[in-house]
PDB file of C-alpha atoms in Angstrom:
ATOM      1  CA  MET C   1     -12.846 -45.264  17.108  1.00  0.00           C
ATOM      2  CA  THR C   2     -12.882 -43.217  13.912  1.00  0.00           C
ATOM      3  CA  GLU C   3     -15.873 -45.375  12.751  1.00  0.00           C
ATOM      4  CA  HIS C   4     -17.973 -44.381  15.917  1.00  0.00           C
ATOM      5  CA  GLY C   5     -18.071 -47.943  17.191  1.00  0.00           C
ATOM      6  CA  LEU C   6     -17.458 -47.021  20.887  1.00  0.00           C
ATOM      7  CA  GLU C   7     -20.943 -45.493  21.454  1.00  0.00           C
ATOM      8  CA  PRO C   8     -22.741 -48.575  20.376  1.00  0.00           C
ATOM      9  CA  LEU C   9     -20.572 -50.743  22.565  1.00  0.00           C
ATOM     10  CA  ILE C  10     -21.273 -48.683  25.563  1.00  0.00           C
ATOM     11  CA  HIS C  11     -24.933 -48.935  24.876  1.00  0.00           C
ATOM     12  CA  LEU C  12     -24.536 -52.668  24.510  1.00  0.00           C
ATOM     13  CA  ALA C  13     -23.093 -52.717  27.887  1.00  0.00           C
ATOM     14  CA  GLU C  14     -26.356 -51.140  29.301  1.00  0.00           C
ATOM     15  CA  ASN C  15     -28.301 -54.297  28.047  1.00  0.00           C
ATOM     16  CA  SER C  16     -30.340 -56.375  30.205  1.00  0.00           C
ATOM     17  CA  ASP C  17     -28.906 -59.596  28.718  1.00  0.00           C
ATOM     18  CA  GLU C  18     -26.060 -60.613  30.846  1.00  0.00           C
ATOM     19  CA  ASP C  19     -24.244 -62.531  28.113  1.00  0.00           C
ATOM     20  CA  ILE C  20     -24.242 -59.270  25.972  1.00  0.00           C
ATOM     21  CA  VAL C  21     -23.290 -57.150  29.029  1.00  0.00           C
ATOM     22  CA  ARG C  22     -20.347 -59.546  29.723  1.00  0.00           C
ATOM     23  CA  SER C  23     -19.028 -59.392  26.260  1.00  0.00           C
ATOM     24  CA  ALA C  24     -19.331 -55.643  25.955  1.00  0.00           C
ATOM     25  CA  VAL C  25     -17.789 -54.823  29.190  1.00  0.00           C
ATOM     26  CA  TYR C  26     -14.806 -57.149  28.521  1.00  0.00           C
ATOM     27  CA  ALA C  27     -14.514 -55.607  24.946  1.00  0.00           C
ATOM     28  CA  LEU C  28     -14.301 -52.101  26.617  1.00  0.00           C
ATOM     29  CA  GLY C  29     -11.566 -53.326  28.960  1.00  0.00           C
ATOM     30  CA  SER C  30      -9.629 -54.734  26.127  1.00  0.00           C
ATOM     31  CA  LEU C  31      -9.922 -51.448  24.147  1.00  0.00           C
ATOM     32  CA  CYS C  32      -8.746 -49.615  27.230  1.00  0.00           C
ATOM     33  CA  GLU C  33      -5.263 -50.966  26.557  1.00  0.00           C
ATOM     34  CA  HIS C  34      -4.981 -48.183  24.079  1.00  0.00           C
ATOM     35  CA  GLU C  35      -4.458 -44.701  25.680  1.00  0.00           C
ATOM     36  CA  GLU C  36      -6.368 -42.674  23.029  1.00  0.00           C
ATOM     37  CA  VAL C  37      -9.293 -45.169  23.098  1.00  0.00           C
ATOM     38  CA  LYS C  38      -9.221 -45.111  26.851  1.00  0.00           C
ATOM     39  CA  THR C  39      -9.509 -41.307  26.981  1.00  0.00           C
ATOM     40  CA  ARG C  40     -12.360 -41.390  24.573  1.00  0.00           C
ATOM     41  CA  LEU C  41     -14.239 -44.049  26.558  1.00  0.00           C
ATOM     42  CA  VAL C  42     -13.993 -42.000  29.628  1.00  0.00           C
ATOM     43  CA  GLU C  43     -15.254 -38.947  27.823  1.00  0.00           C
ATOM     44  CA  LEU C  44     -18.277 -41.050  26.447  1.00  0.00           C
ATOM     45  CA  GLY C  45     -19.234 -42.010  30.104  1.00  0.00           C
ATOM     46  CA  ALA C  46     -18.174 -45.644  29.932  1.00  0.00           C
ATOM     47  CA  VAL C  47     -17.100 -45.633  33.641  1.00  0.00           C
ATOM     48  CA  VAL C  48     -20.731 -44.881  34.839  1.00  0.00           C
ATOM     49  CA  THR C  49     -21.949 -47.697  32.634  1.00  0.00           C
ATOM     50  CA  VAL C  50     -19.422 -50.209  33.864  1.00  0.00           C
ATOM     51  CA  VAL C  51     -19.674 -49.345  37.526  1.00  0.00           C
ATOM     52  CA  LYS C  52     -23.507 -49.803  37.342  1.00  0.00           C
ATOM     53  CA  GLN C  53     -23.335 -53.178  35.767  1.00  0.00           C
ATOM     54  CA  LEU C  54     -20.890 -54.348  38.290  1.00  0.00           C
ATOM     55  CA  GLY C  55     -23.417 -53.893  40.997  1.00  0.00           C
ATOM     56  CA  PHE C  56     -25.927 -56.161  39.167  1.00  0.00           C
ATOM     57  CA  GLY C  57     -24.122 -58.491  37.034  1.00  0.00           C
ATOM     58  CA  ASP C  58     -22.833 -62.113  37.595  1.00  0.00           C
ATOM     59  CA  ILE C  59     -19.313 -63.067  38.588  1.00  0.00           C
ATOM     60  CA  GLU C  60     -18.183 -62.950  34.861  1.00  0.00           C
ATOM     61  CA  VAL C  61     -19.493 -59.383  34.541  1.00  0.00           C
ATOM     62  CA  LYS C  62     -17.742 -58.406  37.692  1.00  0.00           C
ATOM     63  CA  ARG C  63     -14.431 -59.925  36.426  1.00  0.00           C
ATOM     64  CA  ALA C  64     -14.673 -57.969  33.206  1.00  0.00           C
ATOM     65  CA  ALA C  65     -15.695 -54.809  35.053  1.00  0.00           C
ATOM     66  CA  GLY C  66     -12.685 -55.248  37.324  1.00  0.00           C
ATOM     67  CA  TYR C  67     -10.489 -55.611  34.180  1.00  0.00           C
ATOM     68  CA  PHE C  68     -11.912 -52.385  32.706  1.00  0.00           C
ATOM     69  CA  LEU C  69     -11.480 -50.469  36.041  1.00  0.00           C
ATOM     70  CA  ALA C  70      -7.920 -51.656  36.405  1.00  0.00           C
ATOM     71  CA  CYS C  71      -7.090 -50.294  33.090  1.00  0.00           C
ATOM     72  CA  ILE C  72      -8.680 -46.954  33.789  1.00  0.00           C
ATOM     73  CA  SER C  73      -6.822 -46.626  37.043  1.00  0.00           C
ATOM     74  CA  GLU C  74      -3.491 -46.810  35.503  1.00  0.00           C
ATOM     75  CA  ASN C  75      -3.680 -43.400  34.247  1.00  0.00           C
ATOM     76  CA  VAL C  76      -3.869 -40.726  37.149  1.00  0.00           C
ATOM     77  CA  ASP C  77      -5.637 -38.388  34.708  1.00  0.00           C
ATOM     78  CA  PHE C  78      -8.810 -40.454  35.216  1.00  0.00           C
ATOM     79  CA  HIS C  79      -8.795 -40.965  38.852  1.00  0.00           C
ATOM     80  CA  GLY C  80     -11.054 -38.027  39.205  1.00  0.00           C
ATOM     81  CA  ASP C  81     -13.530 -39.454  36.887  1.00  0.00           C
ATOM     82  CA  LEU C  82     -13.381 -42.703  38.902  1.00  0.00           C
ATOM     83  CA  ALA C  83     -13.896 -41.066  42.165  1.00  0.00           C
ATOM     84  CA  ARG C  84     -16.798 -38.960  40.879  1.00  0.00           C
ATOM     85  CA  GLU C  85     -18.568 -41.891  39.182  1.00  0.00           C
ATOM     86  CA  GLY C  86     -18.360 -44.439  42.020  1.00  0.00           C
ATOM     87  CA  GLY C  87     -15.270 -46.214  40.782  1.00  0.00           C
ATOM     88  CA  LEU C  88     -13.504 -46.152  44.101  1.00  0.00           C
ATOM     89  CA  GLU C  89     -16.386 -48.011  45.884  1.00  0.00           C
ATOM     90  CA  ALA C  90     -16.658 -50.362  43.042  1.00  0.00           C
ATOM     91  CA  VAL C  91     -12.928 -51.324  43.175  1.00  0.00           C
ATOM     92  CA  ILE C  92     -13.134 -51.718  46.965  1.00  0.00           C
ATOM     93  CA  SER C  93     -16.205 -54.043  46.601  1.00  0.00           C
ATOM     94  CA  LEU C  94     -14.257 -56.183  44.270  1.00  0.00           C
ATOM     95  CA  ALA C  95     -11.327 -56.463  46.582  1.00  0.00           C
ATOM     96  CA  SER C  96     -13.713 -57.693  49.213  1.00  0.00           C
ATOM     97  CA  ARG C  97     -14.942 -60.384  47.080  1.00  0.00           C
ATOM     98  CA  GLU C  98     -13.648 -64.187  47.418  1.00  0.00           C
ATOM     99  CA  ASP C  99     -13.016 -64.502  43.685  1.00  0.00           C
ATOM    100  CA  VAL C 100      -9.270 -64.426  43.024  1.00  0.00           C
ATOM    101  CA  GLU C 101      -9.636 -62.870  39.623  1.00  0.00           C
ATOM    102  CA  CYS C 102     -11.678 -59.937  41.090  1.00  0.00           C
ATOM    103  CA  GLN C 103      -9.218 -59.556  43.884  1.00  0.00           C
ATOM    104  CA  GLU C 104      -6.320 -59.329  41.276  1.00  0.00           C
ATOM    105  CA  TYR C 105      -8.003 -56.529  39.316  1.00  0.00           C
ATOM    106  CA  ALA C 106      -8.867 -54.679  42.391  1.00  0.00           C
ATOM    107  CA  ALA C 107      -5.559 -54.885  44.121  1.00  0.00           C
ATOM    108  CA  PHE C 108      -3.967 -53.677  40.872  1.00  0.00           C
ATOM    109  CA  ALA C 109      -6.305 -50.766  40.783  1.00  0.00           C
ATOM    110  CA  LEU C 110      -6.031 -49.887  44.431  1.00  0.00           C
ATOM    111  CA  ALA C 111      -2.070 -49.875  44.128  1.00  0.00           C
ATOM    112  CA  HIS C 112      -2.472 -47.102  41.441  1.00  0.00           C
ATOM    113  CA  LEU C 113      -5.242 -45.252  43.079  1.00  0.00           C
ATOM    114  CA  ALA C 114      -3.501 -45.184  46.414  1.00  0.00           C
ATOM    115  CA  SER C 115      -0.507 -43.517  44.700  1.00  0.00           C
ATOM    116  CA  ASN C 116      -2.745 -40.558  44.272  1.00  0.00           C
ATOM    117  CA  ARG C 117      -2.294 -38.561  47.474  1.00  0.00           C
ATOM    118  CA  ASP C 118      -5.510 -36.786  46.761  1.00  0.00           C
ATOM    119  CA  LEU C 119      -7.315 -40.062  47.222  1.00  0.00           C
ATOM    120  CA  GLN C 120      -5.541 -41.710  50.132  1.00  0.00           C
ATOM    121  CA  ILE C 121      -7.574 -40.472  52.850  1.00  0.00           C
ATOM    122  CA  ARG C 122     -10.916 -41.000  50.995  1.00  0.00           C
ATOM    123  CA  LEU C 123      -9.824 -44.668  50.104  1.00  0.00           C
ATOM    124  CA  VAL C 124      -9.339 -45.278  53.880  1.00  0.00           C
ATOM    125  CA  GLU C 125     -12.540 -43.723  54.743  1.00  0.00           C
ATOM    126  CA  LEU C 126     -14.301 -45.880  52.183  1.00  0.00           C
ATOM    127  CA  GLY C 127     -12.955 -49.027  53.923  1.00  0.00           C
ATOM    128  CA  ALA C 128     -10.013 -49.936  51.598  1.00  0.00           C
ATOM    129  CA  VAL C 129      -7.710 -51.050  54.445  1.00  0.00           C
ATOM    130  CA  ARG C 130      -9.581 -54.038  55.473  1.00  0.00           C
ATOM    131  CA  PRO C 131      -9.707 -55.958  52.235  1.00  0.00           C
ATOM    132  CA  LEU C 132      -6.090 -55.098  51.637  1.00  0.00           C
ATOM    133  CA  VAL C 133      -5.139 -56.531  54.891  1.00  0.00           C
ATOM    134  CA  ASN C 134      -7.161 -59.641  54.164  1.00  0.00           C
ATOM    135  CA  LEU C 135      -5.592 -60.082  50.751  1.00  0.00           C
ATOM    136  CA  MET C 136      -2.113 -59.793  52.284  1.00  0.00           C
ATOM    137  CA  ALA C 137      -2.841 -62.516  54.634  1.00  0.00           C
ATOM    138  CA  ALA C 138      -3.757 -64.793  51.729  1.00  0.00           C
ATOM    139  CA  ASP C 139      -0.966 -66.597  49.737  1.00  0.00           C
ATOM    140  CA  ALA C 140      -2.236 -65.498  46.388  1.00  0.00           C
ATOM    141  CA  GLU C 141      -1.151 -63.274  43.481  1.00  0.00           C
ATOM    142  CA  PRO C 142      -3.095 -60.143  44.736  1.00  0.00           C
ATOM    143  CA  LYS C 143      -0.748 -60.146  47.700  1.00  0.00           C
ATOM    144  CA  HIS C 144       1.925 -58.097  46.081  1.00  0.00           C
ATOM    145  CA  TYR C 145      -0.310 -55.251  44.696  1.00  0.00           C
ATOM    146  CA  ALA C 146      -2.274 -55.100  48.032  1.00  0.00           C
ATOM    147  CA  GLY C 147       1.068 -54.604  49.887  1.00  0.00           C
ATOM    148  CA  LEU C 148       1.961 -51.818  47.437  1.00  0.00           C
ATOM    149  CA  ALA C 149      -1.374 -50.143  48.069  1.00  0.00           C
ATOM    150  CA  LEU C 150      -1.293 -50.379  51.798  1.00  0.00           C
ATOM    151  CA  LEU C 151       2.390 -48.921  51.806  1.00  0.00           C
ATOM    152  CA  LYS C 152       1.005 -45.956  49.612  1.00  0.00           C
ATOM    153  CA  LEU C 153      -1.936 -45.413  52.068  1.00  0.00           C
ATOM    154  CA  ALA C 154       0.460 -45.387  55.005  1.00  0.00           C
ATOM    155  CA  GLU C 155       2.385 -42.585  53.547  1.00  0.00           C
ATOM    156  CA  ASN C 156      -0.328 -40.140  54.720  1.00  0.00           C
ATOM    157  CA  TYR C 157      -0.142 -39.370  58.345  1.00  0.00           C
ATOM    158  CA  GLU C 158      -3.931 -38.958  58.700  1.00  0.00           C
ATOM    159  CA  ASN C 159      -4.344 -42.644  57.764  1.00  0.00           C
ATOM    160  CA  HIS C 160      -2.155 -44.101  60.418  1.00  0.00           C
ATOM    161  CA  MET C 161      -4.644 -44.707  63.161  1.00  0.00           C
ATOM    162  CA  SER C 162      -7.154 -46.371  60.828  1.00  0.00           C
ATOM    163  CA  ILE C 163      -4.444 -48.593  59.292  1.00  0.00           C
ATOM    164  CA  ALA C 164      -3.205 -49.662  62.853  1.00  0.00           C
ATOM    165  CA  ALA C 165      -6.800 -50.424  63.925  1.00  0.00           C
ATOM    166  CA  GLU C 166      -7.527 -52.588  61.038  1.00  0.00           C
ATOM    167  CA  GLY C 167      -4.327 -54.763  61.520  1.00  0.00           C
ATOM    168  CA  GLY C 168      -2.260 -52.925  58.943  1.00  0.00           C
ATOM    169  CA  ILE C 169       0.880 -53.075  61.083  1.00  0.00           C
ATOM    170  CA  GLN C 170       0.743 -56.838  61.452  1.00  0.00           C
ATOM    171  CA  ALA C 171       0.128 -57.135  57.632  1.00  0.00           C
ATOM    172  CA  LEU C 172       3.053 -55.057  56.657  1.00  0.00           C
ATOM    173  CA  LEU C 173       5.090 -56.955  59.083  1.00  0.00           C
ATOM    174  CA  ARG C 174       4.242 -60.172  57.206  1.00  0.00           C
ATOM    175  CA  LEU C 175       5.019 -58.653  54.106  1.00  0.00           C
ATOM    176  CA  GLY C 176       8.460 -57.653  55.351  1.00  0.00           C
ATOM    177  CA  ARG C 177       9.192 -61.172  56.582  1.00  0.00           C
ATOM    178  CA  ALA C 178       7.853 -63.012  53.408  1.00  0.00           C
ATOM    179  CA  LYS C 179      10.587 -64.879  51.501  1.00  0.00           C
ATOM    180  CA  THR C 180       8.872 -64.111  48.240  1.00  0.00           C
ATOM    181  CA  THR C 181       8.928 -60.352  48.856  1.00  0.00           C
ATOM    182  CA  ASP C 182      11.797 -58.476  47.140  1.00  0.00           C
ATOM    183  CA  GLU C 183      14.394 -56.797  49.382  1.00  0.00           C
ATOM    184  CA  GLN C 184      13.435 -53.299  48.467  1.00  0.00           C
ATOM    185  CA  MET C 185       9.833 -53.846  49.475  1.00  0.00           C
ATOM    186  CA  GLN C 186      10.937 -55.504  52.652  1.00  0.00           C
ATOM    187  CA  TYR C 187      12.926 -52.492  53.791  1.00  0.00           C
ATOM    188  CA  LYS C 188      10.073 -50.129  52.718  1.00  0.00           C
ATOM    189  CA  ALA C 189       7.749 -52.221  54.861  1.00  0.00           C
ATOM    190  CA  ALA C 190       9.972 -52.218  57.808  1.00  0.00           C
ATOM    191  CA  LEU C 191      10.445 -48.437  57.714  1.00  0.00           C
ATOM    192  CA  THR C 192       6.713 -47.753  57.070  1.00  0.00           C
ATOM    193  CA  VAL C 193       5.826 -49.864  60.087  1.00  0.00           C
ATOM    194  CA  GLY C 194       8.153 -48.025  62.239  1.00  0.00           C
ATOM    195  CA  GLN C 195       6.599 -44.672  61.376  1.00  0.00           C
ATOM    196  CA  LEU C 196       3.127 -45.912  61.318  1.00  0.00           C
ATOM    197  CA  ALA C 197       3.475 -47.459  64.827  1.00  0.00           C
ATOM    198  CA  SER C 198       5.002 -44.368  66.211  1.00  0.00           C
ATOM    199  CA  ASN C 199       2.542 -41.949  64.844  1.00  0.00           C
ATOM    200  CA  ALA C 200      -0.351 -44.207  65.815  1.00  0.00           C
ATOM    201  CA  VAL C 201       0.701 -44.299  69.351  1.00  0.00           C
ATOM    202  CA  LYS C 202       0.574 -40.511  69.420  1.00  0.00           C
ATOM    203  CA  LEU C 203      -2.882 -40.500  68.109  1.00  0.00           C
ATOM    204  CA  LEU C 204      -4.253 -42.779  70.770  1.00  0.00           C
ATOM    205  CA  PRO C 205      -7.100 -41.350  72.763  1.00  0.00           C
ATOM    206  CA  LYS C 206      -5.760 -39.572  75.860  1.00  0.00           C
ATOM    207  CA  GLY C 207      -8.664 -40.661  78.107  1.00  0.00           C
ATOM    208  CA  GLY C 208      -7.878 -44.369  77.875  1.00  0.00           C
ATOM    209  CA  GLY C 209     -10.806 -46.864  77.978  1.00  0.00           C
ATOM    210  CA  LEU C 210     -11.126 -50.314  76.494  1.00  0.00           C
ATOM    211  CA  GLY C 211     -10.805 -49.319  72.819  1.00  0.00           C
ATOM    212  CA  ALA C 212      -7.666 -47.405  73.597  1.00  0.00           C
ATOM    213  CA  ALA C 213      -6.002 -50.172  75.588  1.00  0.00           C
ATOM    214  CA  LYS C 214      -6.805 -52.617  72.832  1.00  0.00           C
ATOM    215  CA  ALA C 215      -5.391 -50.433  70.117  1.00  0.00           C
ATOM    216  CA  ALA C 216      -2.274 -49.821  72.145  1.00  0.00           C
ATOM    217  CA  LEU C 217      -1.700 -53.603  72.572  1.00  0.00           C
ATOM    218  CA  GLN C 218      -2.097 -54.209  68.869  1.00  0.00           C
ATOM    219  CA  ILE C 219       0.426 -51.246  68.142  1.00  0.00           C
ATOM    220  CA  GLY C 220       2.964 -52.305  70.679  1.00  0.00           C
ATOM    221  CA  HIS C 221       2.925 -55.945  69.483  1.00  0.00           C
ATOM    222  CA  GLY C 222       3.375 -54.550  66.009  1.00  0.00           C
ATOM    223  CA  THR C 223       6.227 -52.314  67.003  1.00  0.00           C
ATOM    224  CA  LYS C 224       8.230 -55.254  68.707  1.00  0.00           C
ATOM    225  CA  LEU C 225       7.775 -57.453  65.570  1.00  0.00           C
ATOM    226  CA  MET C 226       8.797 -54.390  63.345  1.00  0.00           C
ATOM    227  CA  GLY C 227      12.132 -54.174  65.256  1.00  0.00           C
ATOM    228  CA  ARG C 228      12.783 -57.924  64.619  1.00  0.00           C
ATOM    229  CA  VAL C 229      12.055 -57.721  60.919  1.00  0.00           C
ATOM    230  CA  ARG C 230      14.269 -54.727  60.456  1.00  0.00           C
ATOM    231  CA  SER C 231      17.183 -56.496  62.184  1.00  0.00           C
ATOM    232  CA  GLU C 232      16.600 -59.554  59.923  1.00  0.00           C
ATOM    233  CA  VAL C 233      16.566 -57.410  56.687  1.00  0.00           C
ATOM    234  CA  ALA C 234      19.630 -55.630  57.943  1.00  0.00           C
ATOM    235  CA  LEU C 235      21.511 -58.830  58.607  1.00  0.00           C
ATOM    236  CA  ALA C 236      20.557 -60.349  55.306  1.00  0.00           C
ATOM    237  CA  ARG C 237      21.781 -57.287  53.456  1.00  0.00           C
ATOM    238  CA  GLY C 238      24.947 -57.265  55.463  1.00  0.00           C
ATOM    239  CA  ARG C 239      25.661 -60.808  54.797  1.00  0.00           C
ATOM    240  CA  ASP C 240      25.200 -60.482  51.028  1.00  0.00           C
ATOM    241  CA  ASP C 241      27.377 -57.373  51.112  1.00  0.00           C
ATOM    242  CA  ALA C 242      30.186 -59.207  52.995  1.00  0.00           C
ATOM    243  CA  LEU C 243      30.019 -62.228  50.664  1.00  0.00           C
ATOM    244  CA  SER C 244      30.233 -60.025  47.650  1.00  0.00           C
ATOM    245  CA  TYR C 245      33.050 -57.924  49.022  1.00  0.00           C
ATOM    246  CA  LEU C 246      35.131 -61.022  50.136  1.00  0.00           C
ATOM    247  CA  GLU C 247      34.717 -62.536  46.752  1.00  0.00           C
ATOM    248  CA  LYS C 248      35.885 -59.415  44.994  1.00  0.00           C
ATOM    249  CA  SER C 249      38.879 -59.180  47.394  1.00  0.00           C
ATOM    250  CA  SER C 250      39.723 -62.635  46.678  1.00  0.00           C
ATOM    251  CA  ASN C 251      39.867 -62.281  42.998  1.00  0.00           C
ATOM    252  CA  THR C 252      41.860 -59.226  43.351  1.00  0.00           C
ATOM    253  CA  ASN C 253      44.397 -60.962  45.504  1.00  0.00           C
ATOM    254  CA  THR C 254      44.685 -63.891  43.286  1.00  0.00           C
ATOM    255  CA  GLY C 255      45.260 -61.665  40.069  1.00  0.00           C
ATOM    256  CA  GLY C 256      47.771 -59.396  41.670  1.00  0.00           C
ATOM    257  CA  SER C 257      50.939 -59.806  43.677  1.00  0.00           C
ATOM    258  CA  GLY C 258      49.550 -58.444  46.808  1.00  0.00           C
ATOM    259  CA  SER C 259      51.520 -56.469  49.403  1.00  0.00           C
ATOM    260  CA  GLY C 260      50.994 -58.191  52.770  1.00  0.00           C
ATOM    261  CA  SER C 261      50.823 -55.701  55.632  1.00  0.00           C
ATOM    262  CA  GLY C 262      50.336 -56.853  59.043  1.00  0.00           C
ATOM    263  CA  SER C 263      50.113 -60.520  59.981  1.00  0.00           C
ATOM    264  CA  GLY C 264      48.299 -63.046  57.894  1.00  0.00           C
ATOM    265  CA  VAL C 265      45.963 -60.817  56.028  1.00  0.00           C
ATOM    266  CA  GLY C 266      46.780 -60.173  52.316  1.00  0.00           C
ATOM    267  CA  VAL C 267      46.253 -56.664  51.053  1.00  0.00           C
ATOM    268  CA  GLY C 268      45.497 -56.296  47.272  1.00  0.00           C
ATOM    269  CA  ASN C 269      46.140 -52.974  45.568  1.00  0.00           C
ATOM    270  CA  ASP C 270      44.166 -51.392  42.688  1.00  0.00           C
ATOM    271  CA  SER C 271      45.634 -49.270  39.932  1.00  0.00           C
ATOM    272  CA  ASN C 272      45.867 -46.164  42.209  1.00  0.00           C
ATOM    273  CA  ASN C 273      47.765 -48.287  44.891  1.00  0.00           C
ATOM    274  CA  THR C 274      44.690 -47.651  47.161  1.00  0.00           C
ATOM    275  CA  PRO C 275      44.304 -50.456  49.823  1.00  0.00           C
ATOM    276  CA  LEU C 276      41.224 -52.512  49.111  1.00  0.00           C
ATOM    277  CA  MET C 277      41.290 -54.431  52.422  1.00  0.00           C
ATOM    278  CA  SER C 278      43.577 -53.579  55.474  1.00  0.00           C
ATOM    279  CA  ARG C 279      43.785 -54.424  59.233  1.00  0.00           C
ATOM    280  CA  THR C 280      41.096 -54.420  61.798  1.00  0.00           C
ATOM    281  CA  VAL C 281      39.652 -50.980  62.814  1.00  0.00           C
ATOM    282  CA  GLY C 282      41.437 -51.010  66.210  1.00  0.00           C
ATOM    283  CA  SER C 283      44.878 -51.353  64.721  1.00  0.00           C
ATOM    284  CA  LEU C 284      44.726 -48.582  62.178  1.00  0.00           C
ATOM    285  CA  SER C 285      47.375 -45.961  62.206  1.00  0.00           C
ATOM    286  CA  SER C 286      46.907 -43.657  59.087  1.00  0.00           C
ATOM    287  CA  GLU C 287      43.749 -41.686  58.079  1.00  0.00           C
ATOM    288  CA  GLY C 288      43.893 -43.021  54.648  1.00  0.00           C
ATOM    289  CA  ASN C 289      43.653 -46.522  55.851  1.00  0.00           C
ATOM    290  CA  ARG C 290      40.994 -45.661  58.408  1.00  0.00           C
ATOM    291  CA  GLN C 291      38.743 -44.205  55.667  1.00  0.00           C
ATOM    292  CA  THR C 292      39.031 -47.274  53.475  1.00  0.00           C
ATOM    293  CA  THR C 293      38.311 -49.672  56.393  1.00  0.00           C
ATOM    294  CA  THR C 294      35.535 -47.608  57.550  1.00  0.00           C
ATOM    295  CA  GLN C 295      34.062 -47.962  54.024  1.00  0.00           C
ATOM    296  CA  ALA C 296      34.649 -51.687  54.119  1.00  0.00           C
ATOM    297  CA  ALA C 297      32.998 -52.061  57.461  1.00  0.00           C
ATOM    298  CA  LEU C 298      29.967 -50.188  56.362  1.00  0.00           C
ATOM    299  CA  ASN C 299      29.627 -52.389  53.252  1.00  0.00           C
ATOM    300  CA  ILE C 300      29.311 -55.417  55.485  1.00  0.00           C
ATOM    301  CA  GLY C 301      27.022 -54.004  58.056  1.00  0.00           C
ATOM    302  CA  ILE C 302      29.552 -53.190  60.910  1.00  0.00           C
ATOM    303  CA  ARG C 303      29.700 -49.808  62.541  1.00  0.00           C
ATOM    304  CA  PRO C 304      33.319 -48.861  62.765  1.00  0.00           C
ATOM    305  CA  SER C 305      34.752 -47.363  65.908  1.00  0.00           C
ATOM    306  CA  SER C 306      34.759 -43.636  66.071  1.00  0.00           C
ATOM    307  CA  SER C 307      37.541 -41.740  67.581  1.00  0.00           C
ATOM    308  CA  ASP C 308      35.354 -40.993  70.771  1.00  0.00           C
ATOM    309  CA  ASP C 309      34.730 -44.778  70.972  1.00  0.00           C
ATOM    310  CA  ILE C 310      38.437 -45.442  70.989  1.00  0.00           C
ATOM    311  CA  LYS C 311      39.211 -42.822  73.511  1.00  0.00           C
ATOM    312  CA  GLN C 312      36.506 -44.304  75.820  1.00  0.00           C
ATOM    313  CA  SER C 313      38.004 -47.761  75.324  1.00  0.00           C
ATOM    314  CA  LYS C 314      41.481 -46.381  76.362  1.00  0.00           C
ATOM    315  CA  LYS C 315      40.084 -44.713  79.468  1.00  0.00           C
ATOM    316  CA  LYS C 316      38.535 -48.064  80.595  1.00  0.00           C
ATOM    317  CA  HIS C 317      41.872 -49.924  80.087  1.00  0.00           C
ATOM    318  CA  ILE C 318      43.654 -47.183  82.099  1.00  0.00           C
TER     319      ILE C 318
END
């Protein structure tokens, strides 16, 4: 950079020879791994050059351009430059291609761009939702970043109707149910779908018509599936918490003397003599025990009975 080598490289990227363009654009992408060089390249107008070549080059040039744009999109300070110079349209066009490498770079870039609230509405207006939904339907690497991008776009209320119309609810449901998806992302997908479906229904045209009926059918189907996914996620989380808690209790009881209270259930004590596991919620007598068992019940995904619930139960028995 100190030897003024960036300007000639950008000039080479403007060449008419595809082999030269391919090598130059890929070199620009590699240099973008360094933040100071990335800043200088943006200042020199490299974004304009790469976006222009992406529209005319072969698949290798498009891959190299995707690599460059993905590196630029990592820094939110350059999102404005990408928006001004046609970078958003370029990334969306790459996401729509059938080449997996292009899809990977595009999905990565869109995940970062969609995190910028100032760009969320514009990305949807430019047609980013459909390629993201298509990427999430494919069993390929871009699926993860496409899911992140769609989740970010769904954070904006104004995008909800467009996302629902493009099949975004179903795509997020598939993401939530996928075994390869991490638990945090599953939970985020389930919550997002619930909010998205609810708001999309409110935004349906009041006059009805075939379009409104079709959209309502899609949203309603998505909402039902969303409920199922949330139940599955909650069940899995409760099961894991229960197993972890029981294993911890078993280890504590084995290590200590344990003071049996009640029938058949051992109660281990910690250093503060606080009960770690006590009787069932219905047979509790003291507030201290109730609080501990309430926490235990919450840990394994069971809603403990409230005082009002117990009163209602007694009235029924009377």
